[in-house]
Coordinates of C-alpha atoms in Angstrom, one line a residue:
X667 CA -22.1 44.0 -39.7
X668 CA -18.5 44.1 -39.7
X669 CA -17.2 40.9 -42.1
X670 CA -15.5 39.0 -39.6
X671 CA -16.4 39.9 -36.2
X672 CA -20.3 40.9 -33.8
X673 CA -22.9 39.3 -32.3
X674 CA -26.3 40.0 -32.1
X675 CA -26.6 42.5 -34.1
X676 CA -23.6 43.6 -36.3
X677 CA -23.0 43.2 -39.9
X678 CA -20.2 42.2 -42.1
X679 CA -17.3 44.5 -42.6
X680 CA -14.4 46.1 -40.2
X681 CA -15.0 44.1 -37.4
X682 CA -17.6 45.6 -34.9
X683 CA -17.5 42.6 -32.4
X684 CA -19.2 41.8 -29.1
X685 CA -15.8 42.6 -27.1
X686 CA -13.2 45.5 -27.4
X687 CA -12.2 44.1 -30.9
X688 CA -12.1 46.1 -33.2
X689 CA -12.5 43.8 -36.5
X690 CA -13.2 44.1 -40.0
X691 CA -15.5 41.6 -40.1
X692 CA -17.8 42.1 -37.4
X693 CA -22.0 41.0 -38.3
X694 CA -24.2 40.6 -35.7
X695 CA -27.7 39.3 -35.6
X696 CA -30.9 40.4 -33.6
X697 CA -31.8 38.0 -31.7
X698 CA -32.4 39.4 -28.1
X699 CA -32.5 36.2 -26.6
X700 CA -28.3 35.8 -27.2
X701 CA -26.2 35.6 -24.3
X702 CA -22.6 35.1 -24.1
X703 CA -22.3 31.4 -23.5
X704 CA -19.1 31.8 -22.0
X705 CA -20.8 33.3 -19.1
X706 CA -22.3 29.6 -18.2
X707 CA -20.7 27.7 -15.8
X708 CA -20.5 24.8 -17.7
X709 CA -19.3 26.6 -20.3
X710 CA -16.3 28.1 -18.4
X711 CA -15.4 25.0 -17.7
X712 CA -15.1 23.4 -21.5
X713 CA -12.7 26.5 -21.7
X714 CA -10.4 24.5 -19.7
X715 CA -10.4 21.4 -21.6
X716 CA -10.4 23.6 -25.0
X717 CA -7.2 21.3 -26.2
X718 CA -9.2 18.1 -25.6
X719 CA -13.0 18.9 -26.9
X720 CA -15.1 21.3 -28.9
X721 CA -17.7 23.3 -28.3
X722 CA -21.2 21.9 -28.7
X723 CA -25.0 24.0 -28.2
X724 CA -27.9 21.9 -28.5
X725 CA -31.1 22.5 -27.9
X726 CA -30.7 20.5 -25.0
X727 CA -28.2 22.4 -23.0
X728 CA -24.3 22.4 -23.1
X729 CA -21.9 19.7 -23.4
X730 CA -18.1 18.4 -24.8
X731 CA -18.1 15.7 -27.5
X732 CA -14.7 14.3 -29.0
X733 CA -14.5 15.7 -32.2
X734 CA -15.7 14.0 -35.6
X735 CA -14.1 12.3 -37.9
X736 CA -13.7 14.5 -41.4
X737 CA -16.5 13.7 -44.2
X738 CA -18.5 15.0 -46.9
X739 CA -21.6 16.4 -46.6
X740 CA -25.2 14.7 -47.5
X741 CA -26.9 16.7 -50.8
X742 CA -30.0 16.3 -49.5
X743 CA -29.5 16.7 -45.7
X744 CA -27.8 20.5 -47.3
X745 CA -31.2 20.7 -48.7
X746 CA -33.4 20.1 -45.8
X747 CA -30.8 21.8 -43.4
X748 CA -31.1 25.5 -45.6
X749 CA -34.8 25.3 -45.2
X750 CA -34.0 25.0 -41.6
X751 CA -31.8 28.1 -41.7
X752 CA -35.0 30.3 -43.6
X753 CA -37.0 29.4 -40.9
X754 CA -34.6 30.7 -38.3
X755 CA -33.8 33.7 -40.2
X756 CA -37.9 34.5 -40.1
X757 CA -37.8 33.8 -36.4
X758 CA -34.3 35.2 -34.9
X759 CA -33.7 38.0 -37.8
X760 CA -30.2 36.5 -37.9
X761 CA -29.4 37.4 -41.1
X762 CA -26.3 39.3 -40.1
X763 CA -24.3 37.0 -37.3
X764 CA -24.7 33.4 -39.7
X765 CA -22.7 36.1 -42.5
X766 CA -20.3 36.8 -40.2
X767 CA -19.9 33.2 -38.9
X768 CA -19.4 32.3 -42.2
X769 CA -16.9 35.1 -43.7
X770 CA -14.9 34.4 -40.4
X771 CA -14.7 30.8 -40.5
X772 CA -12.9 31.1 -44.5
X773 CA -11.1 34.3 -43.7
X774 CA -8.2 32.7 -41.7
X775 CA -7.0 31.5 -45.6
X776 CA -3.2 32.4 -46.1
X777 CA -2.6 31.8 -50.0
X778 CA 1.1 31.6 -49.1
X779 CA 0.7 28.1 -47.1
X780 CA 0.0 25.1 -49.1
X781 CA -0.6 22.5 -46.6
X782 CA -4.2 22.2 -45.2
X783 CA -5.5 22.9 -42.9
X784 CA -2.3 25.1 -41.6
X785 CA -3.4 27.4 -44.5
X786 CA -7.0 28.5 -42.7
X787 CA -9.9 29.1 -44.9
X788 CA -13.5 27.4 -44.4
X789 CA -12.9 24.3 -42.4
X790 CA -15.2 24.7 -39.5
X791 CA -12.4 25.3 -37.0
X792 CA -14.2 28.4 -35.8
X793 CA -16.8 25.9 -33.8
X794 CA -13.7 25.1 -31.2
X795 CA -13.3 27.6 -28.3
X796 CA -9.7 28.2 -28.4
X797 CA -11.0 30.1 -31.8
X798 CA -14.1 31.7 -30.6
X799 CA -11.6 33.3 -27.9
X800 CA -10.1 35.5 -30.7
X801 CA -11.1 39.0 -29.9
X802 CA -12.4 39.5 -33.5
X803 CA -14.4 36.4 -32.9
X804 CA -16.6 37.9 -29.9
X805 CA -20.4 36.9 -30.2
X806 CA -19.6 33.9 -32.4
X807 CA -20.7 32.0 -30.3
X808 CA -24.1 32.9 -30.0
X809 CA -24.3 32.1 -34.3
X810 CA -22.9 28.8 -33.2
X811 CA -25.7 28.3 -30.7
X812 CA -28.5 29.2 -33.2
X813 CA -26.9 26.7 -35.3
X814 CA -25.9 24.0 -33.8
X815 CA -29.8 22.5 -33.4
X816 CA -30.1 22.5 -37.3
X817 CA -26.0 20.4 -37.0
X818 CA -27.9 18.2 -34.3
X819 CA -30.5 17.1 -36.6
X820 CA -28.6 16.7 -40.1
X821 CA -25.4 15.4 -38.7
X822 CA -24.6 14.5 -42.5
X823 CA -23.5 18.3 -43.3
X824 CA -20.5 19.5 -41.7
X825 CA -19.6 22.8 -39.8
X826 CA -17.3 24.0 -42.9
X827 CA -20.7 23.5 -45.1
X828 CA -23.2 24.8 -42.6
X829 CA -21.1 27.5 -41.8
X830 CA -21.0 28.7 -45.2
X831 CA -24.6 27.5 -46.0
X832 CA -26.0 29.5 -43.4
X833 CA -24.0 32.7 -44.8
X834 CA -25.3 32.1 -47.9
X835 CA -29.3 31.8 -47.2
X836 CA -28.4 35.0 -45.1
X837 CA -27.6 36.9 -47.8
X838 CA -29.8 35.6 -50.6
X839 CA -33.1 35.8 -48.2
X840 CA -32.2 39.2 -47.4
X841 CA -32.7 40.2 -50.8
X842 CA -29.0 39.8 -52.2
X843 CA -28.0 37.8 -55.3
X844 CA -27.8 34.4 -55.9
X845 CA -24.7 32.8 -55.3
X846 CA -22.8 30.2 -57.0
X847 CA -22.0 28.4 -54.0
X848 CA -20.5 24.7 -53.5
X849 CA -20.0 22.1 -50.7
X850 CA -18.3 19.1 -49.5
X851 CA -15.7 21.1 -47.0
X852 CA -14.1 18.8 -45.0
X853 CA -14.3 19.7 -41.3
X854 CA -10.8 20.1 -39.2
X855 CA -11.0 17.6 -36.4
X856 CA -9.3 19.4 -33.4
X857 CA -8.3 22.4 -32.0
X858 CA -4.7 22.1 -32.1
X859 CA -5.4 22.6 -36.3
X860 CA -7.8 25.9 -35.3
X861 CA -5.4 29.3 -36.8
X862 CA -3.3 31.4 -34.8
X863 CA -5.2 34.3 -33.7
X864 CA -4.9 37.6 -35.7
X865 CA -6.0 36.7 -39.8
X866 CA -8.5 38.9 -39.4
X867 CA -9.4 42.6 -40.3
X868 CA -9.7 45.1 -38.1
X869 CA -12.2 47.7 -38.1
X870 CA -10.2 51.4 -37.3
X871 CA -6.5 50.2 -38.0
X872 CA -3.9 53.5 -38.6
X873 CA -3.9 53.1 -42.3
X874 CA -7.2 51.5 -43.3
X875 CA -6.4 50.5 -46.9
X876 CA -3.4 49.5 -46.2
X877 CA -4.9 47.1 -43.9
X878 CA -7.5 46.1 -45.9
X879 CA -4.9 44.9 -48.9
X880 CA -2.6 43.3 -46.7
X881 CA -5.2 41.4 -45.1
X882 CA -7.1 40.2 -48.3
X883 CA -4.7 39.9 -50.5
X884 CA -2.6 37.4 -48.5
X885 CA -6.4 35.2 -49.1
X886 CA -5.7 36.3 -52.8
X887 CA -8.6 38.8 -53.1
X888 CA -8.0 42.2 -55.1
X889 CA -9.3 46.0 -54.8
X890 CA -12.8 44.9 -56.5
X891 CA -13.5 42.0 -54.7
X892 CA -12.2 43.8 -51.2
X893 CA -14.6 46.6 -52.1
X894 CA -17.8 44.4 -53.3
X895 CA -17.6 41.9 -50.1
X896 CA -17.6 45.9 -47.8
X897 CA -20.8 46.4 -49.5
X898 CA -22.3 43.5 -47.3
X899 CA -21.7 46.2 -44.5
X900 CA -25.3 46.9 -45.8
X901 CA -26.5 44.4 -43.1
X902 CA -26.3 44.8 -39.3
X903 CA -25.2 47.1 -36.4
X904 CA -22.3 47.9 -34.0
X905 CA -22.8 48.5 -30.3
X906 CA -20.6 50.2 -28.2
X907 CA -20.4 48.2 -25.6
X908 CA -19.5 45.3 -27.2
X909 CA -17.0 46.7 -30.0
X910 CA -16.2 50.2 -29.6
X911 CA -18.1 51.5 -31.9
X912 CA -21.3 53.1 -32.8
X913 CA -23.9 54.8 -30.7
X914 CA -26.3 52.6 -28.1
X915 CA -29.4 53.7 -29.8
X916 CA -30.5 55.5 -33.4
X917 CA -33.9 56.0 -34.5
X918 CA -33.4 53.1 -37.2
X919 CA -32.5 50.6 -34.1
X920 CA -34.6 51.6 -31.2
X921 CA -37.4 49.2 -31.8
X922 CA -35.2 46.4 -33.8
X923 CA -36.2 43.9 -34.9
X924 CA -35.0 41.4 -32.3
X925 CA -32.9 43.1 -29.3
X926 CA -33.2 47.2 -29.7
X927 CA -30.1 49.5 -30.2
X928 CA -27.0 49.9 -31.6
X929 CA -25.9 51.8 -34.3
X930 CA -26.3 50.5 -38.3
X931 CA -25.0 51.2 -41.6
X932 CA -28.0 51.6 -43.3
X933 CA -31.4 52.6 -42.7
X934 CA -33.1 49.4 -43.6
X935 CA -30.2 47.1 -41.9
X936 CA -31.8 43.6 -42.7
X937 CA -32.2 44.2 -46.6
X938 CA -29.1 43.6 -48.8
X939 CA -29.2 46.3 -51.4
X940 CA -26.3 48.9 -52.8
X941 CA -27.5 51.2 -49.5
X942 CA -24.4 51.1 -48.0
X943 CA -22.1 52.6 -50.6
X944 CA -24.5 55.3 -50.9
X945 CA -24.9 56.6 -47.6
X946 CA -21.0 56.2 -46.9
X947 CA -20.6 58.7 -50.4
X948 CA -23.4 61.1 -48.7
X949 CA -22.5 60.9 -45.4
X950 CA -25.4 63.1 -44.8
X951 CA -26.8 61.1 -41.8
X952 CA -25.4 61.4 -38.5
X953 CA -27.3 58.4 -37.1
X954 CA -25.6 55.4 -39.9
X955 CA -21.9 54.2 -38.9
X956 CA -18.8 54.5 -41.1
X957 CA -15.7 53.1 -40.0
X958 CA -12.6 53.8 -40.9
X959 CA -11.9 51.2 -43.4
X960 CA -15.9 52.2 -44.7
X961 CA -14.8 55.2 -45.2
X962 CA -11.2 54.5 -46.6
X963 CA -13.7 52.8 -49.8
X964 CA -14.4 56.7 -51.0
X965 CA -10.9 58.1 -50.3
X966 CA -8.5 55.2 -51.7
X967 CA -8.1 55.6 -55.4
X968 CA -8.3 52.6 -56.5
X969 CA -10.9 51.3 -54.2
X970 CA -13.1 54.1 -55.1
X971 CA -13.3 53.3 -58.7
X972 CA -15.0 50.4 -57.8
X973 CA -17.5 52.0 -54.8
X974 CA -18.4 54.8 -57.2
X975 CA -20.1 52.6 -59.5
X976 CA -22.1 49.9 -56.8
X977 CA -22.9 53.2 -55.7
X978 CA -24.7 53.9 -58.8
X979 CA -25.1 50.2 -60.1
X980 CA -26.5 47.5 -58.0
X981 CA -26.7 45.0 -60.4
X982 CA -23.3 45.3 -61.4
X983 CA -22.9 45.1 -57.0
X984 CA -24.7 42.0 -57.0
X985 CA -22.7 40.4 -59.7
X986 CA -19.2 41.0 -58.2
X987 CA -20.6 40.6 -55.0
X988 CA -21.8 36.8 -55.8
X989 CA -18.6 36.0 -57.1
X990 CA -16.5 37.5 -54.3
X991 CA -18.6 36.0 -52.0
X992 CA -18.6 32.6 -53.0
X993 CA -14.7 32.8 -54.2
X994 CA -14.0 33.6 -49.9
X995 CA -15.8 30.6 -49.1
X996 CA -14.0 28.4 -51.0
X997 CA -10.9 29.4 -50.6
X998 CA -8.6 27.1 -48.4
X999 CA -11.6 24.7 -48.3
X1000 CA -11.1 20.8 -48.8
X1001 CA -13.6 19.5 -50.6
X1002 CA -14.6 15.5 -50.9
X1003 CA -15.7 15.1 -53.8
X1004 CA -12.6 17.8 -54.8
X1005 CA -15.2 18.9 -57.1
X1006 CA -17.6 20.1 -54.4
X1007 CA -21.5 19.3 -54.2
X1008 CA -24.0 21.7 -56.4
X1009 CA -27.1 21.9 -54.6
X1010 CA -29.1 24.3 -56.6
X1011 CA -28.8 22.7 -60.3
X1012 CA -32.2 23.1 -62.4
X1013 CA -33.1 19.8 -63.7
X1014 CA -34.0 21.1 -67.7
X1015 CA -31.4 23.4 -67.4
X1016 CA -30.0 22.1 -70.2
X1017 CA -32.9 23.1 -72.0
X1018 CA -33.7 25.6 -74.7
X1019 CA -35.9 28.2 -73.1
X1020 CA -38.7 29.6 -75.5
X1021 CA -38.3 32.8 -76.0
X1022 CA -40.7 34.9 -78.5
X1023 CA -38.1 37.4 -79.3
X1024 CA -35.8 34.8 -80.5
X1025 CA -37.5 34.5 -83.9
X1026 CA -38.7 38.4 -84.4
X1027 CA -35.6 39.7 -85.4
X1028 CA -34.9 36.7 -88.4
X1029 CA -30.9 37.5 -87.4
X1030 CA -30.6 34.7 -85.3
X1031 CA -30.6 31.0 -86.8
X1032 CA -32.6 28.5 -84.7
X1033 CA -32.4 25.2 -83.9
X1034 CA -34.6 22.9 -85.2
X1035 CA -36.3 22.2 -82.0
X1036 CA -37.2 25.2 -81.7
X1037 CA -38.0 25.6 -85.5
X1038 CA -40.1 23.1 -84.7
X1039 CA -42.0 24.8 -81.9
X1040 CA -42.7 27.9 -83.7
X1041 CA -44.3 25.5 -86.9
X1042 CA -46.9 24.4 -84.2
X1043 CA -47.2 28.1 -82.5
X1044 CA -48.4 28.8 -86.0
X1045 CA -50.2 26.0 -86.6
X1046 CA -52.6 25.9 -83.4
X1047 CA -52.1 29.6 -82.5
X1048 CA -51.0 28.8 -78.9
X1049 CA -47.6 28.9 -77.4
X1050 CA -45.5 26.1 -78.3
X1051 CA -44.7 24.8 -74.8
X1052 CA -48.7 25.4 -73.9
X1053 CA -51.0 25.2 -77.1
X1054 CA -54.0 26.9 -76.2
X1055 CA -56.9 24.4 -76.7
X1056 CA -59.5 27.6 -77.0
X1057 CA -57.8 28.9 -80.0
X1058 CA -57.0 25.2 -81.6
X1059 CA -60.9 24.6 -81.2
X1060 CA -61.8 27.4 -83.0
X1061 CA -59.9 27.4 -85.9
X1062 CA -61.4 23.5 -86.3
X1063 CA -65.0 25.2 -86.1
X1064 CA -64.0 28.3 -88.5
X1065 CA -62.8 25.7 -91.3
X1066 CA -66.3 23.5 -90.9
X1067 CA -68.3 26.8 -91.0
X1068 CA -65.9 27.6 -94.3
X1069 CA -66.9 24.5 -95.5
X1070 CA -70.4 24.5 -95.1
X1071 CA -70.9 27.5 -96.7
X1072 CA -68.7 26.6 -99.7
X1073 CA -71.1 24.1 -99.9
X1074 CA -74.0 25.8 -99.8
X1075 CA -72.8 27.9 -102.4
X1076 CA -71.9 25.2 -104.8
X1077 CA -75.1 23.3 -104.0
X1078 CA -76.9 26.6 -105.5

């Protein structure tokens, strides 16, 4: 799944895309039922009124709509809309094309241009077909067609947001981290705003690293955060015909899921786990793809500081990998509110969680909530949040039984 480039059925790092790109970012999903849409007639013929309207797949068929006007998106409608995008990750086994949508759509961002949205990023200008023509772009448009039912239906959450929600619910349902993502991106309204073709990585440039620092850190990413957002290379497959790269068939892809063949990073290419930066270190398999700029991870210096230890440390992966993630989608974004929308805040978490080690140790001076808490843990003998009637029951019949026998003794 190269980052920015594929279709159905790539993954998230140098670009293994649909067409003779070669890009860095290339994920795939897949889906078998994907075609190119630019094979469609009518679709051939929005390409010739590109400048005038965007690119729209419903459910219903094909069709040009004058662009919308900017706005933020709904809270709930994200809600309802991600629950949306599980489902169609069950179904489609997507999981590697919406990441790739997603990393492609913010990885136009040029740190070194202030005005938006001439300085790229996450804006949703990847829905207009002057961009899906970018060679690293080939396949995108299939994502966009899986998608654009679920923008149909919650037209209160813009392509920026879905774009990156979709990315998102990708990686987290495929067993990845959390991450602290935000919305509100304001879309781009034309395709006269779209960036010029070429922000994007390639997947076998001369000097790899080279080409991986010049490329990210003009989005203002650094060695870790170039090497931790590679690791999502741990979804997906390249196919030949479509990128260049990789083999038509391996034994981990000839029965899928979703269309068969290709070649993957990984043995289990729909989990997200540390998988990838271990099998690129081994390179023991013959049937699992490393690119040139996988491969440039192990033998850069500085980059392999930082693949040594996901290698050995997933949860250290997972952290840096959240925040990496979620610092490339925001980058270049516009938000309205400017503070962005938080769709996964815990109501009580504010809250002081009970925790029975807390007060074992006697190091630690608690609050006198939860002082209190412990005084009826001791009192009732059940938890604090949860008193256990059984146990407050019986000490009430242990003290009458007490009693009555005191009495009886006394009475003698």
């Amino acid at each position: 799944m190269a980052l920015f480039s594929g279709a159905a059925s790539a993954r998230i790092i140098p670009s293994v895309s649909l067409s003779s790109s070669r890009s860095f970012f290339s994920l795939s999903s897949s889906s078998s039922s994907l075609q190119c849409l630019r094979s469609s007639p009518r679709i051939s013929h929005l390409f010739l009124n590109q400048r005038r309207a965007e690119v729209r797949v419903s459910s219903g068929g094909y069709g040009t709509v004058s662009a919308p006007k900017s706005f933020a998106s709904d809270p709930d409608q994200l809600k309802s809309a991600r629950e949306d995008i599980k489902e169609l990750l069950r179904s489609k086994f997507c999981h590697p094309i919406l990441i790739r949508l997603g990393w492609h759509d913010a990885g136009t961002y040029n740190k070194n241009i202030e005005e938006w949205p001439q300085r790229g990023g996450a804006n949703g200008s990847l829905r207009f077909e002057i961009e899906l023509k970018h060679a690293a772009n080939a396949g995108l448009v299939n994502a966009l067609k899986l998608l654009q039912p679920i923008k149909d239906k919650y037209s209160g959450v813009t392509y920026a947001d879905l774009f990156q929600l979709a990315g998102a619910t990708a990686v987290e349902e495929a067993g990845g981290p959390k991450l602290p993502m935000k919305y509100g991106r304001v879309d781009v309204s034309g395709p006269e705003q779209c960036p010029e073709e070429g922000r994007l990585p390639d997947a076998g440039p001369p000097s790899p690293a080279d080409h991986l620092r010049q490329v990210f850190y003009r989005m203002g990413l650094n060695d870790k955060e170039i090497v931790a957002l590679s690791g999502a290379h741990t979804l997906g497959r390249a196919r030949p015909d479509r990128s260049g790269w990789g083999k038509p068939e391996t034994k981990y892809t000839k029965d899928g899921p979703g269309a068969p063949g290709g070649q993957s990073w990984t043995v289990q290419w729909l989990k997200f786990d540390n998988s990838y930066f271990k099998d690129i270190k081994e390179k023991k398999d013959e049937d699992l793809l490393i690119l040139p700029t996988d491969a440039a991870l192990f033998e850069d210096p500085s980059f392999k500081v930082y693949a040594e230890k996901y290698a050995e440390d997933q949860e250290t992966f997972f952290k840096d990998y959240a925040e990496a993630h979620a610092k490339l989608s925001n980058l270049g974004a516009k938000f309205d509110p400017p503070e962005g929308i938080v769709i996964d805040e815990s109501p009580n978490a504010g809250a002081e969680k009970f925790v029975a080690a807390k007060y074992s140790t006697g190091k630690r001076e608690l609050s006198e909530a939860m002082k209190q808490k412990i005084r009826a843990y001791e009192a009732v003998g059940g938890s604090p949040d949860k008193p256990l009637q059984s146990n407050y029951f019986l000490n009430i019949m242990i003290i009458i039984a007490v009693l009555a026998l005191l009495t009886s003794l006394l009475g003698n």
